[in-house]
XYZ file of C-alpha atoms in Angstrom:
696
model
C -0.127 0.008 0.052
C 1.238 3.499 -0.992
C 1.963 5.967 1.758
C 1.422 9.153 2.191
C 5.052 10.637 1.904
C 5.365 8.896 -1.411
C 2.455 10.476 -3.517
C 3.885 13.477 -4.954
C 1.139 16.676 -4.684
C 1.075 16.732 -8.370
C -0.856 13.894 -8.903
C -3.889 15.574 -6.637
C -6.842 16.298 -8.911
C -6.507 20.201 -9.941
C -2.837 20.776 -9.247
C -0.758 18.975 -12.061
C 2.925 19.922 -12.835
C 3.535 23.644 -12.871
C 1.069 24.189 -9.544
C 3.039 20.831 -7.965
C 6.092 22.817 -8.663
C 4.651 26.186 -6.752
C 3.579 23.819 -3.769
C 7.121 22.328 -3.980
C 8.807 25.240 -3.623
C 6.803 26.019 -0.682
C 7.656 22.310 1.259
C 4.519 20.869 -0.120
C 5.964 18.034 -2.101
C 3.902 15.440 -0.913
C 0.083 14.498 0.119
C 1.512 14.317 3.295
C 3.188 17.514 3.732
C -0.396 19.020 2.174
C -2.088 17.363 5.126
C 0.610 19.017 7.682
C 0.239 22.424 6.030
C -1.760 23.421 9.065
C -4.128 26.494 8.844
C -2.755 29.612 10.610
C -6.073 30.632 12.284
C -9.714 29.946 11.759
C -13.495 31.735 11.390
C -16.279 30.809 13.173
C -18.974 30.913 10.934
C -21.438 28.298 12.406
C -24.091 30.886 13.024
C -26.453 30.684 10.119
C -29.382 33.491 10.991
C -32.432 33.881 9.167
C -32.282 37.399 7.150
C -35.166 38.896 9.759
C -32.689 38.728 12.735
C -29.433 40.253 10.880
C -28.752 43.516 11.644
C -26.482 46.150 10.290
C -22.880 45.334 11.318
C -23.528 41.709 11.981
C -21.235 39.337 10.710
C -23.472 35.917 9.999
C -23.752 33.314 7.583
C -27.650 33.234 5.972
C -29.217 30.330 3.310
C -31.242 31.559 0.626
C -32.043 31.630 -3.105
C -31.171 33.593 -5.695
C -34.463 35.480 -6.783
C -32.575 37.453 -9.158
C -29.031 38.582 -10.709
C -27.568 41.086 -13.458
C -24.647 43.060 -14.117
C -25.293 46.655 -13.331
C -23.293 49.456 -15.576
C -22.186 52.448 -14.645
C -19.043 54.589 -13.030
C -18.694 51.474 -10.796
C -19.782 48.591 -12.552
C -20.978 45.225 -10.466
C -22.976 42.353 -10.416
C -25.717 42.336 -7.985
C -27.775 39.245 -6.811
C -30.692 39.550 -4.868
C -31.300 36.938 -2.220
C -34.248 35.481 -0.067
C -34.706 33.149 2.569
C -38.729 33.475 3.032
C -37.743 35.679 6.196
C -36.018 38.946 4.419
C -34.026 40.117 1.403
C -30.314 40.927 0.989
C -28.602 42.075 -2.199
C -24.914 40.498 -2.277
C -22.371 42.589 -4.807
C -19.413 41.832 -6.396
C -17.491 44.368 -7.812
C -14.744 42.509 -9.924
C -14.727 39.663 -12.454
C -18.106 40.232 -13.170
C -18.131 37.737 -16.107
C -17.357 35.106 -13.461
C -20.096 35.566 -10.887
C -22.433 35.492 -13.904
C -21.618 31.796 -14.654
C -21.540 30.881 -10.767
C -24.647 32.914 -9.831
C -27.890 32.117 -11.084
C -31.734 32.940 -10.266
C -33.515 29.560 -8.417
C -29.813 28.401 -7.306
C -29.439 27.841 -3.119
C -26.344 29.397 -1.669
C -24.975 29.978 1.803
C -23.430 33.667 1.994
C -21.089 34.868 4.734
C -19.795 38.162 5.357
C -20.621 41.552 7.483
C -24.026 43.033 6.581
C -24.096 46.897 5.365
C -26.982 48.807 4.716
C -27.499 50.524 1.216
C -31.144 50.999 0.000
C -31.863 47.152 2.129
C -28.964 45.049 3.266
C -26.342 44.526 1.557
C -23.649 41.817 1.769
C -20.287 42.990 -0.251
C -17.862 39.975 -1.671
C -19.524 37.473 0.548
C -17.517 34.099 0.737
C -20.071 31.502 -0.529
C -21.058 28.144 -1.012
C -23.560 26.802 -3.421
C -26.083 24.320 -1.880
C -26.984 21.482 -4.483
C -30.670 20.700 -5.458
C -31.296 17.797 -2.458
C -30.150 21.068 0.209
C -26.865 19.117 1.033
C -24.187 20.677 2.628
C -20.870 20.448 1.974
C -19.432 23.854 3.250
C -16.063 25.051 2.811
C -16.753 28.714 2.797
C -19.750 29.199 5.198
C -21.920 27.609 7.728
C -18.971 25.845 9.540
C -15.276 26.701 11.061
C -13.386 28.399 8.438
C -9.741 27.215 8.089
C -7.128 29.792 6.956
C -3.865 28.897 5.545
C -0.298 30.472 5.416
C -0.476 32.088 1.876
C 1.656 34.432 -0.250
C 1.438 36.349 -3.562
C 3.256 33.320 -5.613
C 0.717 30.821 -3.845
C -2.292 33.111 -4.167
C -1.744 33.492 -8.041
C -1.525 29.748 -8.306
C -4.814 29.708 -7.002
C -3.776 28.901 -3.324
C -5.163 31.143 -1.507
C -6.922 30.169 1.581
C -10.063 29.142 -0.387
C -8.326 27.262 -3.213
C -6.164 25.512 -0.320
C -9.171 24.457 1.276
C -10.478 22.948 -1.965
C -7.237 21.368 -2.470
C -7.323 19.984 1.228
C -10.595 18.636 0.701
C -9.810 16.437 -2.327
C -6.841 15.493 -0.426
C -8.422 14.100 2.623
C -11.288 12.558 0.325
C -8.940 10.828 -1.552
C -6.412 9.436 0.727
C -7.633 9.517 4.268
C -7.741 5.530 4.185
C -3.544 5.809 3.553
C -3.728 7.745 6.788
C -1.145 5.770 9.678
C -1.237 5.696 13.040
C 2.183 7.103 14.541
C 1.785 6.603 18.142
C 0.992 3.546 20.053
C -2.624 2.611 20.299
C -2.347 2.411 24.331
C -0.735 5.527 24.136
C -3.450 7.059 22.412
C -5.883 5.365 24.634
C -4.282 6.720 27.757
C -4.014 10.318 26.926
C -7.482 10.450 25.179
C -6.072 10.934 21.983
C -7.854 11.180 18.789
C -6.876 8.670 16.070
C -4.485 10.403 13.798
C -6.894 10.090 10.636
C -9.536 11.843 12.432
C -7.157 14.672 13.936
C -6.233 15.459 10.720
C -9.946 15.778 9.288
C -10.564 17.787 12.251
C -7.949 20.343 12.103
C -9.077 21.255 8.709
C -12.663 20.685 8.843
C -13.892 20.793 12.074
C -17.499 21.395 12.604
C -17.519 22.394 15.956
C -15.207 23.998 18.410
C -15.037 21.006 20.537
C -13.662 19.158 17.334
C -11.200 21.713 16.556
C -9.593 21.550 20.042
C -9.471 17.799 19.936
C -7.473 17.542 16.843
C -5.138 20.285 18.123
C -4.419 18.020 20.898
C -3.654 15.486 19.165
C -1.194 17.055 16.700
C 0.862 19.182 19.453
C 1.228 16.115 21.627
C 2.539 14.181 18.330
C 5.161 17.186 17.561
C 5.959 17.353 21.544
C 6.333 13.550 21.742
C 8.642 13.173 18.841
C 11.070 15.729 20.056
C 10.680 14.526 23.640
C 11.624 10.958 21.794
C 14.800 12.509 19.863
C 16.145 13.647 23.252
C 15.521 10.542 25.335
C 17.116 8.698 22.281
C 20.269 11.153 22.648
C 20.561 10.523 26.089
C 20.397 7.037 25.818
C 23.003 6.709 22.861
C 25.474 9.409 24.919
C 25.141 6.997 28.354
C 25.689 3.583 26.492
C 28.110 4.654 23.574
C 30.972 3.894 25.909
C 32.074 3.910 29.478
C 32.212 7.303 31.321
C 34.481 7.889 34.791
C 33.530 6.793 38.054
C 34.864 9.090 40.272
C 35.463 7.288 43.552
C 36.723 9.532 46.100
C 35.898 12.732 47.670
C 39.224 13.672 48.916
C 40.839 15.765 51.486
C 41.203 18.692 49.597
C 37.575 19.331 48.935
C 36.872 19.214 52.672
C 39.885 21.530 53.066
C 38.504 23.766 50.761
C 34.982 23.609 52.136
C 36.222 24.433 55.190
C 38.387 27.469 54.230
C 35.236 29.142 52.702
C 34.617 32.432 54.712
C 30.846 31.283 54.625
C 28.740 28.182 54.860
C 27.404 26.633 51.337
C 23.625 27.106 51.108
C 21.190 24.350 51.368
C 20.772 24.649 47.373
C 24.362 24.723 46.944
C 24.973 21.409 48.887
C 21.845 19.636 47.250
C 23.433 20.804 43.807
C 26.796 18.929 44.893
C 25.068 15.837 46.201
C 23.650 15.421 43.068
C 26.634 16.279 41.138
C 28.310 13.445 43.385
C 25.975 11.027 42.385
C 26.797 11.396 38.830
C 30.274 11.551 39.144
C 30.842 8.744 40.952
C 28.517 6.632 38.187
C 30.619 5.094 35.388
C 27.719 6.518 33.336
C 28.857 9.960 31.679
C 27.700 12.839 33.619
C 25.092 15.216 31.595
C 24.102 17.898 34.002
C 22.543 21.457 33.499
C 23.013 23.367 36.741
C 20.420 26.270 36.490
C 20.685 29.469 38.745
C 19.902 32.910 38.981
C 22.234 35.133 39.362
C 24.366 35.359 42.336
C 23.304 31.554 43.616
C 26.482 30.530 44.036
C 26.870 28.166 40.695
C 30.255 28.853 40.391
C 31.380 27.685 44.034
C 29.443 24.461 42.751
C 31.608 23.825 39.522
C 34.904 24.783 41.574
C 34.135 21.860 44.392
C 33.181 19.667 41.247
C 36.108 20.068 39.225
C 38.198 19.705 42.333
C 36.505 16.459 43.230
C 37.831 15.348 39.441
C 41.393 16.452 40.468
C 40.942 14.366 43.470
C 40.850 11.137 41.715
C 43.661 12.189 39.472
C 41.601 14.145 36.146
C 42.216 17.524 35.060
C 38.915 19.471 35.034
C 38.078 22.811 32.392
C 36.100 25.440 32.636
C 34.848 27.227 29.416
C 33.150 31.063 29.685
C 31.774 32.686 26.577
C 33.703 36.400 27.121
C 37.359 36.852 27.953
C 35.963 39.271 30.695
C 33.966 35.779 32.367
C 36.817 33.448 32.248
C 39.144 36.314 33.817
C 36.783 37.076 36.659
C 36.393 33.175 36.943
C 40.231 32.453 37.048
C 40.735 35.411 39.627
C 38.290 34.186 41.868
C 38.959 30.014 41.639
C 42.786 30.368 41.292
C 43.399 31.607 45.053
C 41.014 29.126 46.289
C 42.440 26.220 44.820
C 46.213 27.530 44.906
C 45.300 27.338 48.545
C 44.825 23.500 48.259
C 47.733 22.660 46.085
C 46.038 22.324 43.133
C 47.824 24.427 39.895
C 44.981 26.547 37.713
C 45.682 28.222 34.589
C 43.862 30.598 32.076
C 43.782 30.452 28.311
C 41.781 33.188 26.519
C 42.641 35.063 23.201
C 45.582 37.794 23.138
C 47.927 36.212 25.810
C 51.455 36.730 25.233
C 52.933 33.711 23.331
C 55.306 32.686 25.912
C 52.892 32.414 28.816
C 50.121 30.648 26.310
C 53.045 28.061 25.625
C 53.670 27.332 29.296
C 50.196 26.953 29.899
C 49.962 24.791 26.944
C 52.763 22.677 28.140
C 51.088 22.225 31.731
C 48.238 20.974 30.442
C 49.617 18.302 28.232
C 51.902 17.298 30.878
C 49.112 17.150 33.661
C 50.896 19.632 35.705
C 48.328 22.342 35.266
C 45.064 20.525 36.677
C 42.534 23.028 36.176
C 41.982 25.048 33.275
C 39.730 28.435 32.993
C 39.129 30.328 29.376
C 37.215 31.162 26.459
C 36.478 29.130 23.063
C 40.531 29.615 23.141
C 40.239 26.027 25.131
C 39.032 23.851 22.013
C 41.707 25.120 19.710
C 43.854 22.332 18.185
C 46.851 22.703 20.059
C 45.261 22.465 23.524
C 45.477 18.863 24.752
C 45.039 17.575 28.162
C 46.796 14.732 29.795
C 43.500 13.506 31.490
C 40.585 15.497 31.251
C 37.875 14.287 33.561
C 35.257 17.336 33.793
C 33.975 19.804 31.503
C 32.306 23.032 32.731
C 30.605 24.847 30.363
C 29.504 28.455 31.439
C 26.296 30.525 30.015
C 25.900 27.500 27.686
C 23.228 29.396 25.863
C 25.781 31.322 24.339
C 27.775 28.702 22.807
C 26.799 26.165 20.416
C 26.285 22.757 20.708
C 29.811 22.160 18.647
C 31.605 24.076 21.163
C 30.502 22.085 24.267
C 31.259 18.624 21.986
C 34.565 19.841 20.880
C 35.759 20.532 24.755
C 34.448 17.190 25.490
C 36.308 15.143 22.971
C 39.603 16.881 24.560
C 39.064 14.018 27.136
C 37.960 10.734 26.913
C 34.193 10.486 27.811
C 34.584 13.194 30.393
C 31.536 14.420 32.682
C 30.051 17.309 31.231
C 28.889 20.215 33.382
C 26.386 22.907 31.936
C 25.952 26.048 33.839
C 23.364 28.962 32.978
C 22.629 32.097 35.140
C 20.136 32.844 32.478
C 16.732 31.652 34.301
C 15.043 29.180 31.994
C 11.522 28.682 31.686
C 10.762 24.896 32.541
C 9.127 24.521 28.734
C 12.416 25.157 27.281
C 14.195 23.272 29.915
C 12.652 20.244 28.319
C 13.502 20.829 24.971
C 16.517 23.016 24.675
C 18.165 20.716 27.177
C 16.021 18.199 27.239
C 18.550 15.613 27.192
C 20.472 16.859 30.725
C 19.681 15.627 33.729
C 18.716 18.959 35.316
C 19.874 20.738 39.018
C 18.357 23.979 40.011
C 19.978 26.166 42.645
C 16.861 28.293 43.931
C 18.472 29.707 46.951
C 20.564 32.657 47.472
C 23.177 33.239 50.215
C 22.118 34.333 53.589
C 22.527 37.919 54.350
C 21.771 38.976 50.710
C 18.588 41.260 50.177
C 16.384 41.861 46.982
C 17.510 44.925 44.598
C 15.019 47.568 44.778
C 14.376 48.689 41.149
C 12.418 51.742 39.701
C 12.061 53.403 36.697
C 12.796 57.232 35.942
C 12.852 59.447 32.964
C 16.011 60.683 31.526
C 15.126 64.462 32.578
C 15.571 62.880 35.949
C 19.145 62.176 35.358
C 20.042 65.064 37.438
C 18.307 64.229 40.478
C 19.629 60.228 39.925
C 23.266 61.550 39.834
C 23.120 63.667 43.058
C 21.650 60.463 44.616
C 24.611 58.295 43.336
C 27.110 61.029 44.686
C 25.621 61.044 48.096
C 25.741 57.369 47.938
C 29.438 57.224 47.112
C 30.328 59.668 50.036
C 29.129 56.731 52.146
C 31.662 54.611 50.531
C 29.445 52.901 48.122
C 29.740 51.981 44.611
C 28.267 52.595 41.259
C 27.607 51.169 37.500
C 26.135 53.449 34.811
C 25.662 51.048 31.888
C 24.596 51.651 28.133
C 23.136 49.741 25.619
C 25.795 48.303 22.934
C 23.599 46.737 19.813
C 25.295 46.188 16.685
C 23.370 48.477 14.316
C 24.214 51.450 16.620
C 27.333 50.543 18.158
C 29.417 53.783 17.390
C 26.764 56.036 18.752
C 26.348 53.831 21.874
C 29.981 53.899 22.608
C 30.354 57.257 21.863
C 26.842 58.003 24.337
C 29.115 55.580 27.155
C 32.531 57.893 26.518
C 30.838 61.203 26.133
C 29.148 60.727 29.703
C 32.255 59.538 30.975
C 34.306 62.593 30.414
C 31.292 64.458 31.427
C 30.597 63.213 34.874
C 34.439 63.116 35.560
C 34.897 66.662 35.337
C 31.321 67.725 36.785
C 28.866 65.697 39.176
C 31.633 62.773 40.230
C 35.010 65.125 39.870
C 35.692 64.083 43.630
C 35.674 60.581 42.733
C 37.291 57.911 40.880
C 35.368 57.294 37.622
C 36.501 54.453 34.919
C 35.078 53.464 31.288
C 34.651 49.805 30.118
C 33.802 48.759 26.850
C 34.181 45.767 24.415
C 36.612 47.462 22.261
C 39.349 47.945 25.126
C 42.051 45.277 24.934
C 41.799 42.491 27.556
C 44.844 43.764 29.901
C 42.597 47.393 29.671
C 39.418 45.635 30.812
C 41.403 43.418 33.378
C 43.117 46.780 34.809
C 39.929 48.514 35.333
C 37.748 45.737 36.717
C 40.723 45.221 39.126
C 40.657 48.692 40.162
C 36.870 48.732 40.745
C 36.968 45.955 42.192
C 39.451 46.998 44.870
C 37.417 49.796 45.385
C 40.105 52.375 44.155
C 37.274 53.365 41.698
C 33.569 54.394 42.403
C 31.991 54.580 39.329
C 32.205 52.262 36.367
C 30.434 53.323 33.414
C 30.284 50.665 31.073
C 28.729 48.800 28.057
C 27.186 45.268 28.377
C 30.220 43.791 28.364
C 29.702 43.544 32.426
C 26.366 41.823 31.739
C 27.566 38.418 33.231
C 30.083 37.563 35.772
C 31.313 40.697 37.326
C 31.309 40.269 41.573
C 32.125 43.726 43.017
C 29.947 43.373 46.279
C 30.372 46.988 47.271
C 28.599 48.204 44.292
C 25.418 48.889 45.183
C 23.661 51.191 42.632
C 23.094 50.132 38.960
C 22.032 52.906 36.637
C 20.855 51.490 33.495
C 20.477 54.134 30.470
C 18.075 53.551 27.952
C 15.803 50.434 29.747
C 13.551 50.124 26.883
C 16.220 48.972 24.483
C 17.210 45.855 26.891
C 15.430 42.492 26.616
C 14.287 41.393 30.171
C 16.825 38.788 30.452
C 20.096 41.346 29.903
C 17.874 43.730 32.434
C 18.040 41.021 34.718
C 21.470 39.926 34.470
C 22.341 43.725 34.709
C 20.837 43.865 37.812
C 22.594 41.184 39.219
C 25.945 42.868 39.092
C 24.665 44.556 42.298
C 23.315 43.001 45.556
C 26.263 40.887 45.499
C 26.854 42.067 49.300
C 25.102 42.131 52.482
C 23.773 46.276 51.887
C 20.457 47.025 50.323
C 21.424 47.923 46.764
C 19.003 49.920 43.951
C 18.548 49.719 39.944
C 17.674 52.543 38.444
C 15.839 51.943 34.803
C 16.115 55.366 32.569
C 13.758 55.348 29.527
C 11.316 57.862 28.325
C 7.845 58.013 27.125
C 5.957 56.931 24.981
C 7.107 53.038 25.793
C 5.665 50.470 23.609
C 3.780 48.368 25.119
C 6.081 45.422 25.100
C 8.875 47.788 26.518
C 6.408 49.053 29.287
C 5.649 45.001 30.246
C 9.435 44.592 30.753
C 10.113 47.377 32.598
C 6.987 47.009 35.057
C 8.044 43.298 35.634
C 11.428 44.451 36.474
C 10.221 46.597 38.999
C 7.763 43.917 40.317
C 10.370 41.354 40.570
C 13.528 39.758 41.462
C 12.427 36.455 40.497
C 14.341 35.280 37.813
C 12.243 32.529 36.853
C 9.184 34.667 36.864
C 11.486 36.823 34.579
C 12.066 34.480 32.415
C 8.458 33.375 32.068
C 7.511 36.913 30.796
C 10.374 37.362 28.767
C 9.452 33.782 26.619
C 5.860 35.498 26.659
C 6.629 38.301 24.949
C 9.627 37.170 22.423
C 8.457 33.570 21.837
C 11.108 30.726 22.022
C 12.826 31.597 18.776
C 13.837 35.060 19.775
C 14.131 34.152 23.143
C 16.897 31.325 22.394
C 18.527 33.838 20.300
C 19.602 33.902 16.562
C 22.314 31.107 17.400
C 21.314 27.209 16.221
C 19.894 25.952 18.845
C 18.806 22.693 17.685
C 14.917 23.100 17.639
C 12.677 22.159 15.250
C 9.886 24.574 13.935
C 6.664 23.660 15.604
C 3.619 23.530 13.033
C 1.255 23.784 15.712
C 2.819 23.199 19.313
C 3.257 25.942 21.369
C 5.930 25.958 24.242
C 4.500 28.995 26.056
C 0.881 27.881 25.677
C 1.520 24.043 25.969
C 3.414 23.252 28.847
C 1.504 20.816 30.560
C 0.947 18.720 27.107
C 4.779 18.876 26.930
C 5.151 17.284 30.402
C 2.845 14.377 29.549
C 4.664 13.752 26.080
C 8.334 14.006 27.897
C 6.830 11.477 30.381
C 5.921 9.324 27.708
C 8.857 9.644 25.611
C 11.281 8.801 28.096
C 9.024 5.819 29.013
C 9.358 4.232 25.890
C 12.796 4.495 25.492
C 13.590 2.376 28.830
C 11.061 -0.489 27.160
C 13.328 -1.605 24.236
C 10.951 -3.556 22.392
C 8.299 -0.791 22.344
C 10.863 1.670 21.350
C 11.875 -0.419 18.005
C 7.900 -0.311 17.237
C 7.553 3.437 17.905
C 10.779 4.196 16.208
C 10.094 2.260 13.307
C 6.503 3.959 13.080
C 8.214 7.417 13.426
C 10.768 7.092 10.964
C 8.025 6.279 7.960
C 6.295 9.767 9.334
C 8.087 12.678 7.564
C 7.578 15.235 10.640
C 9.877 12.841 12.930
C 12.379 13.033 10.267
C 12.582 16.442 9.808
C 12.579 17.155 13.823
C 15.695 14.576 13.454
C 17.426 16.262 10.812
C 17.016 19.801 12.106
C 18.499 18.419 15.904
C 21.055 16.237 14.134
C 22.470 19.560 12.007
C 22.806 21.497 15.242
C 24.620 18.959 17.157
C 27.235 18.489 14.196
C 27.328 22.655 13.869
């Protein structure tokens, strides 16, 4: 029996070679592709009214007989048909293709008409949608009297006759001709247990629902399909990674781990201790660890990573931490080096622009095993970097790297454990998809003594008052950031704004204080020097672009001013705010933005003022931007959903994930499901997209 995925769409009645090529250019090559060209929205035309109940301004469907019709010539020639349903009359008017309507609309014929009713010498419908009713009074509605699908289209498709009306016709023919070939793709018990429609019924109702209940049932089934196949791929990826080769079974905690923890000037939070227990359980196992540690800004992820790396060192292995920017890598190194040095562990830093002699020394120490921990940027994955015995890979701010870079660092060792960290809170729906093949640890507790950062919104004409306030705070020994946006389209303007502000306030408001400037065009050495001065308290005000977004840790800094706050995304605003409030003193974030604000900008700023909860902020950000923008332009490995919505369908996603991971644990069921899925074009496209992301 032929499969829908093997039948070219050109063989459908009314399509042919030329139109088939146009459809194929839009991704519709087979009948299966056509049936999965889902409507973008629907019009509910189920309300059929007698004409006596219709009023001007109503949008409704009426059913009536053509009493008379003719072309009216004049300044605006038109075709006019008078329709009656025995309770009243309405004029239907068309201003274009007059010869065509004369062939279709004939006296005595029955039609269903839909449109918005106007009034001109009586009730009137201009260019109504319509369906002809046969002599037996049978309804086979495509355009009226039912729920009408509206399909994605464009000028090329419309010119080929495939606007929504044309696509409804060809979709009806496809279902009438080939619905008997629709194969069930999910296990029957899964369809039954989740109370899902059979696939054939779902595809009928997604295109031609008679009522809202049918549409909702079809959407649920087809959304579940997409989410189930996505999670199945993630479950398979995780299973394959764990079973492809034995990992490292770390056996010893070691005295140096206990010594380091005892040396800390603070006590680890309960969340940090829980995270370390979960990581240690993974590291003890011979299966390779693949874990995501997710925690809000300032929650102590770096300390968790540091102790994890020391666990690897205590077992005779090396560890590497990769950060997305030089400033963050240097910050990590400056924090980590003294703690590890105190317990006798040699740590090196690898970033771009290092002096050749120093770099060659560090490379030699890594290759010989003298250096036990390496911190760096993507410089760590260059060919000349070789480890003697790499056992643990830590990737910080993973969303800023491609999957390929994570794998390249992992491939520097023999199945090392992998720990991925992010301070960007990720909504649960995206955690289950973007990182669905990783085990998840959430650090949801801030160190004791930390106080929430108060956030306020001020217009730019209050800037003088803001600077007066900052000056009063500086007198009391506090420090402040003033941050400017830096986006590609206006980089020179933004950089000039930051530089001009630096020159102005240094000579004016803050003339009695040390003011620094930090931006991305400075050399690593210049940036490091500025940050060292600010962190040591020898500089009171730091004017910067967004290079300080992540990783900068200055406990005495308690004021953050963000200029042009309306130009920042929510996640970026939250990250910048996280640069203050890292000590025990109360901190303030001032968002400077002028009205009028767009609806989205106002929502972003109001959300920042209302909450410090990074996960709540991430949920709002996801709702505003959608998954594609939230994840950024970097290839993130998620397929393009045609019907599922990661924001709206969280509950369905959790069920699909549970079922997919359960299937992977049952070898026999897995073979059956994969065999069915491999015959299914949607699954193949999902897998191809995600495999492409895996190999870069």
